Every structure is written in structure tokens, then in C-alpha cells.
Tab-separated table of C-alpha atoms in Angstrom:
chain	number	residue	atom	x	y	z
A	1	UNK	CA	34.516	17.753	20.883
A	2	UNK	CA	35.088	13.908	20.966
A	3	UNK	CA	36.381	12.320	24.205
A	4	UNK	CA	39.729	11.117	22.418
A	5	UNK	CA	40.420	14.695	21.658
A	6	UNK	CA	40.141	16.083	25.370
A	7	UNK	CA	43.127	16.803	27.377
A	8	UNK	CA	43.801	14.550	30.594
A	9	UNK	CA	42.836	17.406	32.859
A	10	UNK	CA	40.380	17.646	35.581
A	11	UNK	CA	38.620	21.282	35.543
A	12	UNK	CA	37.586	21.916	39.137
A	13	UNK	CA	34.879	24.678	39.738
A	14	UNK	CA	33.521	25.527	43.209
A	15	UNK	CA	30.369	27.572	43.124
A	16	UNK	CA	27.118	28.797	44.815
A	17	UNK	CA	24.359	30.539	42.948
A	18	UNK	CA	26.417	31.188	39.956
A	19	UNK	CA	24.011	30.433	37.263
A	20	UNK	CA	24.595	33.882	35.641
A	21	UNK	CA	28.170	33.142	34.568
A	22	UNK	CA	28.650	29.403	35.047
A	23	UNK	CA	27.730	28.340	31.420
A	24	UNK	CA	30.664	30.497	29.845
A	25	UNK	CA	33.230	29.083	32.490
A	26	UNK	CA	32.051	25.498	31.478
A	27	UNK	CA	32.078	25.959	27.837
A	28	UNK	CA	35.671	27.267	28.009
A	29	UNK	CA	36.922	23.952	29.705
A	30	UNK	CA	35.077	21.704	27.275
A	31	UNK	CA	38.607	20.563	26.223
A	32	UNK	CA	39.096	18.819	29.655
A	33	UNK	CA	38.276	15.179	30.059
A	34	UNK	CA	36.800	15.608	33.568
A	35	UNK	CA	34.876	18.691	34.621
A	36	UNK	CA	33.915	18.826	38.393
A	37	UNK	CA	31.518	21.337	39.985
A	38	UNK	CA	31.323	21.323	43.797
A	39	UNK	CA	28.212	23.149	44.845
A	40	UNK	CA	27.597	24.531	48.342
A	41	UNK	CA	23.886	24.754	48.270
A	42	UNK	CA	22.826	26.717	45.352
A	43	UNK	CA	19.267	28.052	45.238
A	44	UNK	CA	19.317	28.866	41.565
A	45	UNK	CA	19.945	26.595	38.424
A	46	UNK	CA	23.800	26.308	39.115
A	47	UNK	CA	23.766	22.440	39.452
A	48	UNK	CA	21.360	21.769	36.658
A	49	UNK	CA	23.400	24.144	34.205
A	50	UNK	CA	26.564	22.011	35.188
A	51	UNK	CA	24.892	18.681	34.684
A	52	UNK	CA	23.377	19.868	31.260
A	53	UNK	CA	27.027	20.716	29.997
A	54	UNK	CA	28.388	17.186	31.086
A	55	UNK	CA	30.112	18.207	34.312
A	56	UNK	CA	29.882	15.866	37.572
A	57	UNK	CA	28.275	17.688	40.485
A	58	UNK	CA	29.037	16.934	44.128
A	59	UNK	CA	27.517	18.830	46.925
A	60	UNK	CA	29.581	19.962	50.041
A	61	UNK	CA	28.718	22.422	52.898
A	62	UNK	CA	30.683	25.716	52.548
A	63	UNK	CA	33.233	26.502	55.082
A	64	UNK	CA	35.826	28.623	53.300
A	65	UNK	CA	37.125	28.781	49.796
A	66	UNK	CA	40.388	27.102	50.942
A	67	UNK	CA	38.814	24.277	52.604
A	68	UNK	CA	36.218	23.944	49.842
A	69	UNK	CA	38.876	23.417	47.327
A	70	UNK	CA	40.979	21.132	49.534
A	71	UNK	CA	37.979	18.748	50.052
A	72	UNK	CA	37.386	18.855	46.313
A	73	UNK	CA	40.911	18.114	45.124
A	74	UNK	CA	40.927	14.330	46.010
A	75	UNK	CA	37.664	13.820	44.008
A	76	UNK	CA	39.343	14.934	40.751
A	77	UNK	CA	39.994	12.024	38.211
A	78	UNK	CA	43.143	13.189	36.643
A	79	UNK	CA	46.593	14.128	38.102
A	80	UNK	CA	46.523	17.540	36.674
A	81	UNK	CA	43.757	19.794	37.859
A	82	UNK	CA	42.812	23.190	36.495
A	83	UNK	CA	41.105	25.277	39.120
A	84	UNK	CA	38.569	27.737	38.109
A	85	UNK	CA	36.153	30.207	39.598
A	86	UNK	CA	32.642	30.408	37.935
A	87	UNK	CA	33.261	33.865	36.732
A	88	UNK	CA	36.713	33.048	34.898
A	89	UNK	CA	36.973	31.848	31.099
A	90	UNK	CA	39.768	29.964	29.767
A	91	UNK	CA	40.790	31.558	26.573
A	92	UNK	CA	41.320	29.322	23.505
A	93	UNK	CA	45.091	30.396	23.555
A	94	UNK	CA	45.215	29.005	27.205
A	95	UNK	CA	43.341	25.933	26.576
A	96	UNK	CA	45.893	25.071	23.868
A	97	UNK	CA	48.846	25.980	26.019
A	98	UNK	CA	47.538	23.802	28.706
A	99	UNK	CA	47.168	20.876	26.326
A	100	UNK	CA	50.855	21.140	25.381
A	101	UNK	CA	52.041	21.389	28.919
A	102	UNK	CA	50.264	18.344	30.107
A	103	UNK	CA	51.090	16.405	26.886
A	104	UNK	CA	54.718	17.116	27.206
A	105	UNK	CA	54.819	16.291	30.891
A	106	UNK	CA	54.805	19.256	33.291
A	107	UNK	CA	58.111	20.166	34.807
A	108	UNK	CA	56.768	21.744	38.128
A	109	UNK	CA	54.014	20.938	40.461
A	110	UNK	CA	52.074	24.022	39.556
A	111	UNK	CA	51.828	26.817	37.233
A	112	UNK	CA	50.831	30.448	37.450
A	113	UNK	CA	48.267	31.829	35.082
A	114	UNK	CA	47.640	35.584	34.437
A	115	UNK	CA	44.294	36.993	34.790
A	116	UNK	CA	42.794	39.734	32.734
A	117	UNK	CA	40.264	41.451	35.076
A	118	UNK	CA	37.145	42.763	33.427
A	119	UNK	CA	35.663	45.925	35.142
A	120	UNK	CA	32.151	46.476	33.621
A	121	UNK	CA	33.369	44.692	30.499
A	122	UNK	CA	36.435	46.381	30.053
A	123	UNK	CA	39.924	44.773	30.676
A	124	UNK	CA	41.926	46.642	33.269
A	125	UNK	CA	45.585	46.749	31.941
A	126	UNK	CA	47.142	48.734	35.078
A	127	UNK	CA	46.576	49.398	38.610
A	128	UNK	CA	46.267	46.518	41.096
A	129	UNK	CA	43.699	44.862	39.010
A	130	UNK	CA	46.212	44.730	36.102
A	131	UNK	CA	48.790	42.818	37.884
A	132	UNK	CA	46.997	39.597	38.611
A	133	UNK	CA	48.356	35.896	38.641
A	134	UNK	CA	47.245	32.962	40.334
A	135	UNK	CA	48.294	29.420	40.513
A	136	UNK	CA	45.702	27.304	38.879
A	137	UNK	CA	47.219	24.270	37.104
A	138	UNK	CA	48.306	21.991	39.789
A	139	UNK	CA	49.263	18.522	40.704
A	140	UNK	CA	46.357	16.924	42.374
A	141	UNK	CA	48.217	15.048	45.078
A	142	UNK	CA	50.615	17.731	46.004
A	143	UNK	CA	48.614	20.931	45.930
A	144	UNK	CA	46.931	22.174	49.198
A	145	UNK	CA	45.439	25.587	50.038
A	146	UNK	CA	46.442	27.573	52.988
A	147	UNK	CA	43.730	27.692	55.672
A	148	UNK	CA	42.567	31.208	54.899
A	149	UNK	CA	39.315	32.925	54.651
A	150	UNK	CA	40.052	35.117	51.532
A	151	UNK	CA	42.779	35.434	49.041
A	152	UNK	CA	43.726	31.677	49.691
A	153	UNK	CA	47.120	30.529	48.212
A	154	UNK	CA	48.423	27.095	47.379
A	155	UNK	CA	51.480	25.787	49.229
A	156	UNK	CA	53.768	24.299	46.620
A	157	UNK	CA	57.461	24.125	46.336
A	158	UNK	CA	58.759	26.875	43.840
A	159	UNK	CA	59.552	28.862	42.084
A	160	UNK	CA	56.648	27.962	39.768
A	161	UNK	CA	56.584	28.886	35.970
A	162	UNK	CA	54.058	31.213	34.375
A	163	UNK	CA	51.923	30.233	31.422
A	164	UNK	CA	52.024	32.679	28.507
A	165	UNK	CA	48.304	32.799	27.724
A	166	UNK	CA	45.827	34.360	30.057
A	167	UNK	CA	42.380	33.662	31.419
A	168	UNK	CA	39.494	36.192	31.760
A	169	UNK	CA	37.937	37.093	34.961
A	170	UNK	CA	34.665	38.736	34.623
A	171	UNK	CA	34.715	39.820	38.112
A	172	UNK	CA	32.895	43.113	38.137
A	173	UNK	CA	29.689	43.114	36.185
A	174	UNK	CA	27.715	45.731	38.293
A	175	UNK	CA	27.980	47.352	41.680
A	176	UNK	CA	24.737	45.345	42.497
A	177	UNK	CA	26.565	42.202	41.748
A	178	UNK	CA	30.022	43.210	43.375
A	179	UNK	CA	28.720	44.666	46.696
A	180	UNK	CA	28.397	41.537	48.553
A	181	UNK	CA	31.920	40.676	47.631
A	182	UNK	CA	33.201	43.833	48.992
A	183	UNK	CA	31.786	43.084	52.507
A	184	UNK	CA	32.587	39.437	52.270
A	185	UNK	CA	36.247	40.192	51.357
A	186	UNK	CA	36.562	42.833	54.089
A	187	UNK	CA	34.995	40.627	56.928
A	188	UNK	CA	37.055	37.606	55.823
A	189	UNK	CA	40.259	39.666	55.603
A	190	UNK	CA	39.717	41.222	59.007
A	191	UNK	CA	39.124	37.789	60.559
A	192	UNK	CA	42.438	36.466	59.043
A	193	UNK	CA	44.300	39.263	60.512
A	194	UNK	CA	42.482	38.860	63.822
A	195	UNK	CA	43.919	35.233	63.978
A	196	UNK	CA	47.398	36.407	63.360
A	197	UNK	CA	47.103	38.976	66.177
A	198	UNK	CA	47.029	42.144	63.987
A	199	UNK	CA	45.685	45.296	65.594
A	200	UNK	CA	43.936	48.370	63.849
A	201	UNK	CA	43.439	51.848	65.096
A	202	UNK	CA	43.109	55.456	63.481
A	203	UNK	CA	46.528	55.323	61.578
A	204	UNK	CA	45.707	51.941	60.099
A	205	UNK	CA	42.148	52.839	58.982
A	206	UNK	CA	43.310	55.956	57.463
A	207	UNK	CA	46.749	55.012	56.205
A	208	UNK	CA	46.252	51.647	54.543
A	209	UNK	CA	43.225	52.636	52.348
A	210	UNK	CA	45.075	55.778	51.192
A	211	UNK	CA	48.219	53.773	50.390
A	212	UNK	CA	46.096	51.175	48.642
A	213	UNK	CA	44.479	53.753	46.457
A	214	UNK	CA	47.704	55.704	45.728
A	215	UNK	CA	49.785	52.512	44.869
A	216	UNK	CA	47.007	51.394	42.439
A	217	UNK	CA	46.016	54.730	40.888
A	218	UNK	CA	49.413	56.573	40.883
A	219	UNK	CA	52.249	54.201	41.210
A	220	UNK	CA	50.719	51.441	39.229
A	221	UNK	CA	49.366	54.017	36.679
A	222	UNK	CA	45.648	53.058	37.208
A	223	UNK	CA	44.864	56.575	35.904
A	224	UNK	CA	45.676	55.336	32.367
A	225	UNK	CA	42.596	53.116	32.337
A	226	UNK	CA	40.486	56.135	32.557
A	227	UNK	CA	37.329	56.363	34.710
A	228	UNK	CA	37.230	52.502	35.037
A	229	UNK	CA	40.813	52.692	36.566
A	230	UNK	CA	39.775	55.508	39.053
A	231	UNK	CA	36.600	53.596	40.337
A	232	UNK	CA	38.577	50.555	40.694
A	233	UNK	CA	41.319	52.050	42.587
A	234	UNK	CA	38.759	53.873	44.800
A	235	UNK	CA	36.957	50.479	45.280
A	236	UNK	CA	40.347	48.858	46.358
A	237	UNK	CA	40.839	51.632	49.079
A	238	UNK	CA	37.327	51.444	50.266
A	239	UNK	CA	37.636	47.654	50.739
A	240	UNK	CA	40.789	48.056	52.613
A	241	UNK	CA	39.101	50.678	54.898
A	242	UNK	CA	36.353	48.173	55.596
A	243	UNK	CA	38.835	45.568	56.393
A	244	UNK	CA	40.633	47.757	58.966
A	245	UNK	CA	37.647	49.032	60.310
A	246	UNK	CA	35.994	45.609	60.651
A	247	UNK	CA	39.121	44.511	62.494
A	248	UNK	CA	38.848	47.416	64.801
A	249	UNK	CA	35.330	46.384	65.588
A	250	UNK	CA	36.232	42.645	66.206
A	251	UNK	CA	39.163	43.543	68.527
A	252	UNK	CA	36.857	45.908	70.437
A	253	UNK	CA	34.098	43.300	70.818
A	254	UNK	CA	36.627	40.816	71.975
A	255	UNK	CA	38.080	43.221	74.486
A	256	UNK	CA	34.685	44.091	75.780
A	257	UNK	CA	33.660	40.410	76.230
A	258	UNK	CA	36.999	39.817	77.976
A	259	UNK	CA	36.159	42.824	80.406
A	260	UNK	CA	32.638	41.397	81.088
A	261	UNK	CA	34.106	37.901	81.914
A	262	UNK	CA	36.490	39.461	84.324
A	263	UNK	CA	33.856	41.141	86.276
């Protein structure tokens, strides 16, 4: 694609050790005039793959997803930034819609984009995984992420429009690949709740996971996705259990430390 045909958008990807999936993400944003990868110490070929596909590569030590993106945004060359994870793919339909929105002059400071989550290669249409939208096209100088460890969100005045075309999210490729995410999300989610003064006990450790599974599988009809939907809903419940159990542990350790200091 000639430079003259590219859209005045910076595609921003933050990554570490994502060589397995990064190539597809980079290929999908070839329509963007600027592609920036912010790497946080990859030990695989992530930076080399990015450079080979024409992306700029900056290194920055990892603190959290939100802080990484907030550090990266001022380094984007264009006013409009498309934020992407390394396991996400912009569909041709979304690429064309992004071109049109930016060319016409955006009417908001940010746009929601639907994500089609792939579970072992199959798109999940229902359950919690089938209701996913994220703010990803943003005005560089007005977008900032909330300082959270997980499920970070952008602070922008709304309401914000939702684009019609979706992106693909190849998030669950195998249990071996996904397990580290489960434990990282649970730990970070527990630490976020701890900072907010939340508590956990038997009712929370049992009740929240059961509700999460029931909502995804029954109320949001995850059962219509077959075994994929069942496994995804159970995984959501298990991750929720780990989060509240981890919060209980962190508070218990904090209380024990306070008791020790009081002796």
C-alpha cells in the first residue's frame, strides 16, 4: 500500500513476548500511516517482527496496561490513535470504516468498537464474551486511561458513538496460553479492589463466581454457544473465584502484618 493511500491514524500496540500473534495484528493495520509498538522487554522476536513490518519500536518498562498506554499516547504522530492489543485484528470492514470516520472529521473524542472474541478459533456470540465493546479510536491529546491494574478504561466525555464493524480478538488459543492471563487478571483485579477498600469472605468467594457463571451461561444464553460457551462461562466463574480468594488472602496478610507491628 502506497503511503499516499494510508489513513492519518497511528496504530498503537503495547506488547511483550507476542511474536506468535503480532504479525497478524500488524498486517491488519497496514492502512495506518503510522504504526507504533511499545515493547516492555520482550525476550522473543516481538521487536524484530514489528520493525520488519515497518513499525516504529519504542522500549518502556512495564508498570501496568494503563500506564503503558498513557506513556505511549504522546509518542503517536497523528491526532487520531487506534489502540490495539497484539492478539487483536482489524477486519477489512473496520479498516474502511475507520478511514471514513477520520476523513469526514470525527464528531466525538473517542469511539467504541465491538470485539468478536475467539475461543479456540470459534467466535463466541453470546454469554459475557459475546457482549464486548472497547474504546479504541481516540483523540491522542484528550484520551487518558484510568490508573487501574486490569480492565483499564479511558476517561472521555460521552456518550461516545459505536462503530458498526468489529475487530477480532484471538484471546483464547489454548489453556497453556491462557492460564497466565487468568492468574494475572485475578491478582490485578484483587489488588484494584484492595485499593478501593473492598472486602472478601465466604459469601463473596462463593456468591460472586456463581453469579458470574449463571449470568454468562443462563441469562446471557452462553449455552447456545455449545461446549465452547460452557467452558468460557466456567472459566469466567473460576477467574472470579480466584480474584475474591486472592483479595481475602491480601487482606489477611495485611491484617497479620498490622498485628505484628502492634506487638
